[in-house]
């Protein structure tokens, strides 16, 4: 009987020393929020993915791609380069090698961000990137979604084309704002 009490006391003290998983996750998510180091965030993404912690992996991924130091957050340019980073990071992880969107970068160098988005929206066909982002569950990163978030930069026919393409693809437009 005394032995049972001792085992119970030992178990309780051992349990109190084991950190609560939810508490640890909260601390990690708080770190992710503060982190400005892309390499640390990429390491967190890999480790969280390996351990099956999708909440941390997703938060670290979104923070990582939000780090576009040359652009003002909330601007069409920031959203565009965030999309490029999201896509390049995802493709690099899938392919196991560094992948860059060279044609997209060339087009932007020639025409600029707004014209590139305009051309994608009114193009006769979906871009390969549009399809790939939808397949990966990232409709908010499509050029069409960026276009709709920044209507002040685009003419009504461009906005209508972007909206139609997303709607035809089955994207809930209210989830993109």
Short mmCIF file of N, CA and C in Angstrom, two decimals:
data_model
loop_
_atom_site.label_atom_id
_atom_site.label_comp_id
_atom_site.label_asym_id
_atom_site.label_seq_id
_atom_site.Cartn_x
_atom_site.Cartn_y
_atom_site.Cartn_z
N UNK A 1 0.82 -1.18 0.00
CA UNK A 1 0.00 0.00 0.00
C UNK A 1 0.87 1.25 0.00
N UNK A 2 1.86 1.32 0.89
CA UNK A 2 2.76 2.47 0.94
C UNK A 2 3.54 2.56 -0.37
N UNK A 3 3.86 1.40 -0.91
CA UNK A 3 4.58 1.34 -2.18
C UNK A 3 3.73 1.95 -3.31
N UNK A 4 2.39 1.67 -3.28
CA UNK A 4 1.48 2.23 -4.28
C UNK A 4 1.42 3.75 -4.19
N UNK A 5 1.40 4.28 -2.95
CA UNK A 5 1.38 5.73 -2.75
C UNK A 5 2.66 6.36 -3.30
N UNK A 6 3.79 5.68 -3.06
CA UNK A 6 5.07 6.20 -3.54
C UNK A 6 5.08 6.22 -5.07
N UNK A 7 4.60 5.14 -5.70
CA UNK A 7 4.54 5.09 -7.17
C UNK A 7 3.66 6.21 -7.70
N UNK A 8 2.53 6.44 -7.04
CA UNK A 8 1.61 7.49 -7.46
C UNK A 8 2.25 8.85 -7.32
N UNK A 9 2.96 9.08 -6.22
CA UNK A 9 3.65 10.36 -6.00
C UNK A 9 4.75 10.55 -7.04
N UNK A 10 5.51 9.47 -7.32
CA UNK A 10 6.57 9.55 -8.33
C UNK A 10 5.98 9.87 -9.70
N UNK A 11 4.85 9.26 -10.03
CA UNK A 11 4.21 9.49 -11.32
C UNK A 11 3.75 10.94 -11.43
N UNK A 12 3.15 11.46 -10.35
CA UNK A 12 2.68 12.84 -10.37
C UNK A 12 3.83 13.83 -10.52
N UNK A 13 4.93 13.59 -9.83
CA UNK A 13 6.06 14.51 -9.94
C UNK A 13 6.70 14.39 -11.32
N UNK A 14 6.71 13.21 -11.90
CA UNK A 14 7.25 13.04 -13.26
C UNK A 14 6.35 13.75 -14.26
N UNK A 15 5.03 13.64 -14.07
CA UNK A 15 4.10 14.32 -14.99
C UNK A 15 4.27 15.82 -14.92
N UNK A 16 4.54 16.35 -13.74
CA UNK A 16 4.66 17.80 -13.61
C UNK A 16 5.95 18.31 -14.27
N UNK A 17 6.92 17.41 -14.46
CA UNK A 17 8.17 17.82 -15.10
C UNK A 17 8.06 17.75 -16.63
N UNK A 18 7.12 17.00 -17.16
CA UNK A 18 6.95 16.87 -18.60
C UNK A 18 6.18 18.09 -19.10
N UNK A 19 6.77 18.85 -20.01
CA UNK A 19 6.09 20.05 -20.50
C UNK A 19 4.81 19.70 -21.26
N UNK A 20 3.84 20.52 -21.11
CA UNK A 20 2.56 20.37 -21.80
C UNK A 20 2.76 20.67 -23.29
N UNK A 21 2.34 19.75 -24.16
CA UNK A 21 2.54 19.91 -25.60
C UNK A 21 1.89 21.18 -26.13
N UNK A 22 0.71 21.50 -25.63
CA UNK A 22 0.01 22.72 -26.08
C UNK A 22 0.80 23.96 -25.68
N UNK A 23 1.39 23.94 -24.49
CA UNK A 23 2.17 25.07 -24.01
C UNK A 23 3.43 25.24 -24.87
N UNK A 24 4.06 24.13 -25.20
CA UNK A 24 5.25 24.18 -26.05
C UNK A 24 4.88 24.74 -27.43
N UNK A 25 3.77 24.25 -27.97
CA UNK A 25 3.34 24.73 -29.29
C UNK A 25 3.06 26.23 -29.25
N UNK A 26 2.44 26.71 -28.19
CA UNK A 26 2.18 28.15 -28.06
C UNK A 26 3.48 28.95 -28.07
N UNK A 27 4.48 28.44 -27.35
CA UNK A 27 5.78 29.12 -27.29
C UNK A 27 6.45 29.12 -28.66
N UNK A 28 6.36 28.01 -29.36
CA UNK A 28 6.96 27.93 -30.71
C UNK A 28 6.24 28.89 -31.65
N UNK A 29 4.92 28.91 -31.60
CA UNK A 29 4.16 29.82 -32.47
C UNK A 29 4.47 31.28 -32.15
N UNK A 30 4.68 31.61 -30.87
CA UNK A 30 5.07 32.97 -30.49
C UNK A 30 6.45 33.30 -31.06
N UNK A 31 7.36 32.32 -31.02
CA UNK A 31 8.68 32.51 -31.62
C UNK A 31 8.56 32.76 -33.12
N UNK A 32 7.74 31.97 -33.78
CA UNK A 32 7.54 32.12 -35.23
C UNK A 32 7.07 33.55 -35.55
N UNK A 33 6.14 34.04 -34.75
CA UNK A 33 5.61 35.38 -34.96
C UNK A 33 6.70 36.45 -34.89
N UNK A 34 7.65 36.27 -33.98
CA UNK A 34 8.73 37.25 -33.78
C UNK A 34 9.90 37.06 -34.74
N UNK A 35 10.06 35.87 -35.26
CA UNK A 35 11.25 35.51 -36.03
C UNK A 35 11.34 36.27 -37.35
N UNK A 36 12.51 36.77 -37.63
CA UNK A 36 12.77 37.47 -38.90
C UNK A 36 13.90 36.79 -39.67
N UNK A 37 14.30 35.60 -39.24
CA UNK A 37 15.41 34.88 -39.85
C UNK A 37 14.88 33.76 -40.75
N UNK A 38 15.01 33.93 -42.08
CA UNK A 38 14.49 32.92 -43.00
C UNK A 38 15.05 31.52 -42.77
N UNK A 39 16.33 31.41 -42.45
CA UNK A 39 16.94 30.09 -42.24
C UNK A 39 16.34 29.39 -41.02
N UNK A 40 16.10 30.13 -39.94
CA UNK A 40 15.49 29.54 -38.75
C UNK A 40 14.07 29.08 -39.06
N UNK A 41 13.34 29.88 -39.82
CA UNK A 41 11.97 29.52 -40.17
C UNK A 41 11.95 28.28 -41.07
N UNK A 42 12.86 28.21 -42.01
CA UNK A 42 12.93 27.04 -42.89
C UNK A 42 13.25 25.78 -42.09
N UNK A 43 14.12 25.90 -41.11
CA UNK A 43 14.45 24.77 -40.25
C UNK A 43 13.22 24.34 -39.44
N UNK A 44 12.48 25.32 -38.94
CA UNK A 44 11.25 25.01 -38.21
C UNK A 44 10.24 24.30 -39.10
N UNK A 45 10.11 24.76 -40.34
CA UNK A 45 9.17 24.14 -41.28
C UNK A 45 9.53 22.67 -41.47
N UNK A 46 10.80 22.41 -41.73
CA UNK A 46 11.25 21.03 -41.96
C UNK A 46 11.02 20.15 -40.74
N UNK A 47 11.41 20.65 -39.57
CA UNK A 47 11.26 19.86 -38.35
C UNK A 47 9.79 19.63 -38.00
N UNK A 48 8.98 20.67 -38.11
CA UNK A 48 7.56 20.53 -37.79
C UNK A 48 6.88 19.57 -38.76
N UNK A 49 7.25 19.64 -40.03
CA UNK A 49 6.69 18.73 -41.03
C UNK A 49 7.09 17.29 -40.72
N UNK A 50 8.36 17.10 -40.40
CA UNK A 50 8.86 15.76 -40.07
C UNK A 50 8.13 15.19 -38.86
N UNK A 51 7.82 16.06 -37.88
CA UNK A 51 7.15 15.61 -36.65
C UNK A 51 5.63 15.60 -36.77
N UNK A 52 5.12 16.04 -37.92
CA UNK A 52 3.68 16.03 -38.14
C UNK A 52 2.93 17.16 -37.46
N UNK A 53 3.63 18.23 -37.10
CA UNK A 53 2.98 19.38 -36.47
C UNK A 53 2.62 20.39 -37.56
N UNK A 54 1.45 20.21 -38.14
CA UNK A 54 1.04 21.05 -39.26
C UNK A 54 0.81 22.50 -38.85
N UNK A 55 0.36 22.75 -37.64
CA UNK A 55 0.10 24.13 -37.19
C UNK A 55 1.40 24.94 -37.18
N UNK A 56 2.45 24.37 -36.64
CA UNK A 56 3.74 25.06 -36.59
C UNK A 56 4.33 25.17 -38.00
N UNK A 57 4.26 24.09 -38.76
CA UNK A 57 4.81 24.12 -40.13
C UNK A 57 4.12 25.19 -40.96
N UNK A 58 2.81 25.28 -40.88
CA UNK A 58 2.04 26.27 -41.64
C UNK A 58 2.37 27.69 -41.19
N UNK A 59 2.44 27.91 -39.88
CA UNK A 59 2.75 29.25 -39.36
C UNK A 59 4.15 29.68 -39.78
N UNK A 60 5.11 28.77 -39.68
CA UNK A 60 6.49 29.09 -40.06
C UNK A 60 6.59 29.34 -41.57
N UNK A 61 5.85 28.56 -42.36
CA UNK A 61 5.84 28.76 -43.82
C UNK A 61 5.29 30.14 -44.16
N UNK A 62 4.16 30.50 -43.58
CA UNK A 62 3.55 31.80 -43.87
C UNK A 62 4.43 32.95 -43.40
N UNK A 63 5.07 32.80 -42.26
CA UNK A 63 5.98 33.85 -41.79
C UNK A 63 7.18 33.94 -42.71
N UNK A 64 7.72 32.79 -43.13
CA UNK A 64 8.90 32.77 -44.01
C UNK A 64 8.63 33.51 -45.31
N UNK A 65 7.49 33.24 -45.91
CA UNK A 65 7.23 33.87 -47.21
C UNK A 65 6.79 35.31 -47.07
N UNK A 66 6.43 35.72 -45.86
CA UNK A 66 6.05 37.12 -45.65
C UNK A 66 7.27 38.03 -45.58
N UNK A 67 8.44 37.43 -45.44
CA UNK A 67 9.66 38.23 -45.32
C UNK A 67 10.14 38.68 -46.70
N UNK A 68 9.58 39.79 -47.14
CA UNK A 68 9.97 40.38 -48.42
C UNK A 68 10.45 41.79 -48.08
N UNK A 69 11.71 41.89 -47.65
CA UNK A 69 12.18 43.15 -47.08
C UNK A 69 12.14 44.36 -48.01
N UNK A 70 12.20 44.15 -49.31
CA UNK A 70 12.24 45.28 -50.23
C UNK A 70 10.87 45.90 -50.49
N UNK A 71 9.81 45.24 -50.08
CA UNK A 71 8.47 45.72 -50.40
C UNK A 71 7.68 46.05 -49.13
N UNK A 72 6.79 47.02 -49.24
CA UNK A 72 5.95 47.43 -48.12
C UNK A 72 4.83 46.41 -47.92
N UNK A 73 4.72 45.83 -46.71
CA UNK A 73 3.64 44.88 -46.45
C UNK A 73 2.27 45.48 -46.78
N UNK A 74 1.44 44.67 -47.43
CA UNK A 74 0.11 45.12 -47.83
C UNK A 74 0.07 45.69 -49.24
N UNK A 75 1.22 45.92 -49.83
CA UNK A 75 1.25 46.46 -51.20
C UNK A 75 1.09 45.33 -52.21
N UNK A 76 0.70 45.68 -53.43
CA UNK A 76 0.56 44.67 -54.49
C UNK A 76 1.91 44.00 -54.75
N UNK A 77 2.99 44.78 -54.67
CA UNK A 77 4.33 44.22 -54.90
C UNK A 77 4.70 43.22 -53.81
N UNK A 78 4.39 43.55 -52.57
CA UNK A 78 4.67 42.63 -51.46
C UNK A 78 3.90 41.32 -51.66
N UNK A 79 2.61 41.43 -51.95
CA UNK A 79 1.81 40.23 -52.18
C UNK A 79 2.35 39.41 -53.33
N UNK A 80 2.77 40.09 -54.40
CA UNK A 80 3.31 39.38 -55.57
C UNK A 80 4.57 38.60 -55.20
N UNK A 81 5.53 39.27 -54.54
CA UNK A 81 6.79 38.60 -54.22
C UNK A 81 6.61 37.56 -53.13
N UNK A 82 5.60 37.75 -52.30
CA UNK A 82 5.26 36.73 -51.32
C UNK A 82 4.78 35.48 -52.06
N UNK A 83 3.96 35.67 -53.09
CA UNK A 83 3.50 34.55 -53.90
C UNK A 83 4.68 33.84 -54.58
N UNK A 84 5.60 34.61 -55.12
CA UNK A 84 6.76 34.01 -55.78
C UNK A 84 7.55 33.18 -54.77
N UNK A 85 7.78 33.74 -53.58
CA UNK A 85 8.51 32.99 -52.56
C UNK A 85 7.79 31.72 -52.13
N UNK A 86 6.47 31.82 -51.97
CA UNK A 86 5.68 30.64 -51.58
C UNK A 86 5.83 29.54 -52.62
N UNK A 87 5.70 29.92 -53.86
CA UNK A 87 5.77 28.95 -54.95
C UNK A 87 7.16 28.36 -55.08
N UNK A 88 8.18 29.23 -55.04
CA UNK A 88 9.55 28.74 -55.17
C UNK A 88 9.92 27.83 -54.00
N UNK A 89 9.53 28.20 -52.80
CA UNK A 89 9.83 27.38 -51.62
C UNK A 89 9.16 26.01 -51.74
N UNK A 90 7.90 26.02 -52.11
CA UNK A 90 7.14 24.77 -52.23
C UNK A 90 7.75 23.87 -53.31
N UNK A 91 8.06 24.44 -54.46
CA UNK A 91 8.66 23.65 -55.55
C UNK A 91 10.04 23.13 -55.15
N UNK A 92 10.82 23.95 -54.47
CA UNK A 92 12.15 23.52 -54.03
C UNK A 92 12.05 22.34 -53.07
N UNK A 93 11.11 22.41 -52.14
CA UNK A 93 10.92 21.31 -51.18
C UNK A 93 10.47 20.04 -51.91
N UNK A 94 9.54 20.18 -52.83
CA UNK A 94 9.03 19.01 -53.56
C UNK A 94 10.10 18.37 -54.42
N UNK A 95 10.91 19.19 -55.06
CA UNK A 95 11.89 18.68 -56.02
C UNK A 95 13.23 18.34 -55.37
N UNK A 96 13.42 18.80 -54.14
CA UNK A 96 14.67 18.53 -53.45
C UNK A 96 15.84 19.32 -53.97
N UNK A 97 15.55 20.38 -54.68
CA UNK A 97 16.62 21.27 -55.18
C UNK A 97 16.05 22.68 -55.31
N UNK A 98 16.94 23.65 -55.29
CA UNK A 98 16.55 25.04 -55.37
C UNK A 98 15.84 25.31 -56.70
N UNK A 99 14.63 25.84 -56.63
CA UNK A 99 13.84 26.11 -57.83
C UNK A 99 13.44 27.57 -57.86
N UNK A 100 13.68 28.24 -58.98
CA UNK A 100 13.33 29.65 -59.14
C UNK A 100 12.38 29.81 -60.33
N UNK A 101 11.49 30.78 -60.22
CA UNK A 101 10.54 31.07 -61.31
C UNK A 101 11.18 32.07 -62.27
N UNK A 102 12.10 31.60 -63.10
CA UNK A 102 12.86 32.47 -63.96
C UNK A 102 11.99 33.23 -64.97
N UNK A 103 11.04 32.56 -65.58
CA UNK A 103 10.21 33.25 -66.58
C UNK A 103 9.36 34.33 -65.93
N UNK A 104 8.85 34.05 -64.73
CA UNK A 104 8.07 35.06 -64.02
C UNK A 104 8.95 36.24 -63.67
N UNK A 105 10.13 35.99 -63.18
CA UNK A 105 11.06 37.07 -62.82
C UNK A 105 11.45 37.89 -64.05
N UNK A 106 11.66 37.23 -65.19
CA UNK A 106 11.99 37.95 -66.43
C UNK A 106 10.83 38.83 -66.86
N UNK A 107 9.62 38.32 -66.80
CA UNK A 107 8.44 39.09 -67.19
C UNK A 107 8.29 40.33 -66.31
N UNK A 108 8.48 40.17 -65.01
CA UNK A 108 8.37 41.30 -64.09
C UNK A 108 9.46 42.33 -64.39
N UNK A 109 10.66 41.87 -64.71
CA UNK A 109 11.75 42.79 -65.03
C UNK A 109 11.41 43.63 -66.27
N UNK A 110 10.70 43.03 -67.22
CA UNK A 110 10.33 43.74 -68.45
C UNK A 110 9.07 44.58 -68.29
N UNK A 111 8.03 44.01 -67.66
CA UNK A 111 6.71 44.65 -67.67
C UNK A 111 6.29 45.23 -66.32
N UNK A 112 6.89 44.77 -65.23
CA UNK A 112 6.49 45.21 -63.90
C UNK A 112 5.47 44.27 -63.29
N UNK A 113 5.26 44.40 -61.99
CA UNK A 113 4.37 43.51 -61.24
C UNK A 113 2.93 43.67 -61.70
N UNK A 114 2.44 44.90 -61.76
CA UNK A 114 1.02 45.12 -62.08
C UNK A 114 0.69 44.62 -63.49
N UNK A 115 1.55 44.90 -64.46
CA UNK A 115 1.28 44.44 -65.82
C UNK A 115 1.34 42.92 -65.91
N UNK A 116 2.25 42.30 -65.18
CA UNK A 116 2.33 40.84 -65.15
C UNK A 116 1.03 40.25 -64.62
N UNK A 117 0.54 40.80 -63.51
CA UNK A 117 -0.73 40.32 -62.94
C UNK A 117 -1.88 40.56 -63.91
N UNK A 118 -1.89 41.72 -64.56
CA UNK A 118 -2.93 42.05 -65.54
C UNK A 118 -2.93 41.02 -66.67
N UNK A 119 -1.75 40.73 -67.19
CA UNK A 119 -1.64 39.76 -68.29
C UNK A 119 -2.10 38.36 -67.88
N UNK A 120 -1.75 37.95 -66.67
CA UNK A 120 -2.18 36.64 -66.19
C UNK A 120 -3.69 36.57 -66.09
N UNK A 121 -4.29 37.62 -65.56
CA UNK A 121 -5.75 37.60 -65.34
C UNK A 121 -6.53 37.55 -66.65
N UNK A 122 -6.11 38.32 -67.64
CA UNK A 122 -6.88 38.39 -68.89
C UNK A 122 -6.40 37.39 -69.93
N UNK A 123 -5.39 36.61 -69.60
CA UNK A 123 -4.89 35.60 -70.54
C UNK A 123 -5.97 34.61 -70.90
N UNK A 124 -5.89 34.06 -72.09
CA UNK A 124 -6.93 33.15 -72.56
C UNK A 124 -6.94 31.83 -71.79
N UNK A 125 -5.81 31.47 -71.19
CA UNK A 125 -5.73 30.21 -70.44
C UNK A 125 -5.15 30.46 -69.05
N UNK A 126 -5.46 29.54 -68.14
CA UNK A 126 -4.84 29.58 -66.82
C UNK A 126 -3.34 29.37 -66.99
N UNK A 127 -2.55 30.02 -66.15
CA UNK A 127 -1.12 29.76 -66.18
C UNK A 127 -0.84 28.43 -65.47
N UNK A 128 0.31 27.86 -65.77
CA UNK A 128 0.70 26.62 -65.08
C UNK A 128 0.80 26.88 -63.58
N UNK A 129 1.29 28.07 -63.22
CA UNK A 129 1.41 28.43 -61.80
C UNK A 129 0.06 28.48 -61.11
N UNK A 130 -0.94 29.00 -61.79
CA UNK A 130 -2.30 29.06 -61.23
C UNK A 130 -2.77 27.66 -60.87
N UNK A 131 -2.63 26.74 -61.82
CA UNK A 131 -3.05 25.36 -61.60
C UNK A 131 -2.27 24.71 -60.46
N UNK A 132 -0.97 24.92 -60.45
CA UNK A 132 -0.13 24.30 -59.44
C UNK A 132 -0.43 24.84 -58.04
N UNK A 133 -0.68 26.14 -57.92
CA UNK A 133 -1.02 26.71 -56.62
C UNK A 133 -2.35 26.16 -56.11
N UNK A 134 -3.32 26.01 -57.01
CA UNK A 134 -4.60 25.43 -56.60
C UNK A 134 -4.43 23.98 -56.16
N UNK A 135 -3.63 23.22 -56.90
CA UNK A 135 -3.39 21.82 -56.54
C UNK A 135 -2.75 21.69 -55.17
N UNK A 136 -1.99 22.70 -54.77
CA UNK A 136 -1.29 22.68 -53.48
C UNK A 136 -2.10 23.37 -52.37
N UNK A 137 -3.33 23.73 -52.69
CA UNK A 137 -4.20 24.34 -51.69
C UNK A 137 -3.83 25.76 -51.31
N UNK A 138 -3.27 26.51 -52.26
CA UNK A 138 -2.85 27.89 -51.99
C UNK A 138 -3.50 28.89 -52.95
N UNK A 139 -4.83 28.91 -53.04
CA UNK A 139 -5.48 29.83 -53.98
C UNK A 139 -5.22 31.30 -53.67
N UNK A 140 -4.96 31.61 -52.40
CA UNK A 140 -4.72 33.00 -52.02
C UNK A 140 -3.43 33.57 -52.60
N UNK A 141 -2.56 32.70 -53.11
CA UNK A 141 -1.30 33.15 -53.69
C UNK A 141 -1.35 33.27 -55.21
N UNK A 142 -2.47 32.96 -55.82
CA UNK A 142 -2.56 33.09 -57.27
C UNK A 142 -2.52 34.56 -57.66
N UNK A 143 -2.06 34.82 -58.86
CA UNK A 143 -2.05 36.19 -59.37
C UNK A 143 -3.44 36.78 -59.39
N UNK A 144 -4.42 35.95 -59.70
CA UNK A 144 -5.81 36.41 -59.75
C UNK A 144 -6.29 36.86 -58.37
N UNK A 145 -5.92 36.13 -57.34
CA UNK A 145 -6.31 36.51 -55.97
C UNK A 145 -5.64 37.82 -55.57
N UNK A 146 -4.37 37.96 -55.94
CA UNK A 146 -3.65 39.21 -55.64
C UNK A 146 -4.32 40.37 -56.36
N UNK A 147 -4.71 40.15 -57.61
CA UNK A 147 -5.41 41.17 -58.38
C UNK A 147 -6.68 41.63 -57.66
N UNK A 148 -7.46 40.69 -57.17
CA UNK A 148 -8.71 41.04 -56.49
C UNK A 148 -8.47 41.75 -55.16
N UNK A 149 -7.34 41.46 -54.50
CA UNK A 149 -7.03 42.14 -53.23
C UNK A 149 -6.55 43.57 -53.44
N UNK A 150 -6.18 43.90 -54.67
CA UNK A 150 -5.65 45.24 -54.97
C UNK A 150 -6.39 45.85 -56.16
N UNK A 151 -7.70 46.02 -56.05
CA UNK A 151 -8.51 46.49 -57.19
C UNK A 151 -8.13 47.89 -57.67
N UNK A 152 -7.50 48.68 -56.82
CA UNK A 152 -7.12 50.04 -57.20
C UNK A 152 -6.09 50.08 -58.32
N UNK A 153 -5.43 48.97 -58.59
CA UNK A 153 -4.39 48.90 -59.63
C UNK A 153 -4.91 48.36 -60.97
N UNK A 154 -6.17 47.90 -60.99
CA UNK A 154 -6.63 47.18 -62.17
C UNK A 154 -7.97 47.71 -62.67
N UNK A 155 -8.16 47.61 -63.98
CA UNK A 155 -9.38 48.03 -64.63
C UNK A 155 -10.48 46.99 -64.39
N UNK A 156 -11.76 47.39 -64.47
CA UNK A 156 -12.86 46.45 -64.25
C UNK A 156 -12.79 45.17 -65.08
N UNK A 157 -12.44 45.21 -66.37
CA UNK A 157 -12.38 43.94 -67.12
C UNK A 157 -11.31 42.97 -66.57
N UNK A 158 -10.22 43.52 -66.06
CA UNK A 158 -9.16 42.68 -65.49
C UNK A 158 -9.67 42.02 -64.20
N UNK A 159 -10.35 42.81 -63.37
CA UNK A 159 -10.91 42.28 -62.12
C UNK A 159 -11.97 41.22 -62.40
N UNK A 160 -12.80 41.47 -63.40
CA UNK A 160 -13.84 40.49 -63.77
C UNK A 160 -13.21 39.19 -64.26
N UNK A 161 -12.17 39.31 -65.08
CA UNK A 161 -11.50 38.11 -65.60
C UNK A 161 -10.87 37.30 -64.46
N UNK A 162 -10.25 38.00 -63.51
CA UNK A 162 -9.63 37.31 -62.37
C UNK A 162 -10.70 36.60 -61.54
N UNK A 163 -11.80 37.29 -61.30
CA UNK A 163 -12.90 36.73 -60.52
C UNK A 163 -13.49 35.50 -61.22
N UNK A 164 -13.70 35.61 -62.53
CA UNK A 164 -14.26 34.49 -63.29
C UNK A 164 -13.34 33.27 -63.27
N UNK A 165 -12.04 33.51 -63.42
CA UNK A 165 -11.11 32.38 -63.43
C UNK A 165 -11.12 31.65 -62.09
N UNK A 166 -11.10 32.40 -61.00
CA UNK A 166 -11.12 31.79 -59.67
C UNK A 166 -12.44 31.06 -59.42
N UNK A 167 -13.54 31.69 -59.80
CA UNK A 167 -14.86 31.08 -59.61
C UNK A 167 -14.98 29.79 -60.42
N UNK A 168 -14.52 29.83 -61.66
CA UNK A 168 -14.56 28.64 -62.52
C UNK A 168 -13.73 27.50 -61.94
N UNK A 169 -12.68 27.86 -61.19
CA UNK A 169 -11.82 26.85 -60.59
C UNK A 169 -12.38 26.35 -59.25
N UNK A 170 -13.53 26.90 -58.85
CA UNK A 170 -14.17 26.45 -57.62
C UNK A 170 -13.63 27.10 -56.36
N UNK A 171 -12.96 28.24 -56.50
CA UNK A 171 -12.39 28.93 -55.34
C UNK A 171 -13.45 29.82 -54.70
N UNK A 172 -13.59 29.73 -53.40
CA UNK A 172 -14.49 30.59 -52.64
C UNK A 172 -13.83 31.96 -52.52
N UNK A 173 -14.35 32.95 -53.22
CA UNK A 173 -13.73 34.27 -53.26
C UNK A 173 -13.69 34.94 -51.89
N UNK A 174 -14.65 34.64 -51.02
CA UNK A 174 -14.65 35.26 -49.70
C UNK A 174 -13.49 34.78 -48.84
N UNK A 175 -12.90 33.65 -49.19
CA UNK A 175 -11.76 33.13 -48.41
C UNK A 175 -10.44 33.79 -48.80
N UNK A 176 -10.45 34.60 -49.84
CA UNK A 176 -9.22 35.19 -50.35
C UNK A 176 -8.90 36.56 -49.78
N UNK A 177 -9.81 37.18 -49.13
CA UNK A 177 -9.62 38.58 -48.68
C UNK A 177 -8.65 38.70 -47.56
#
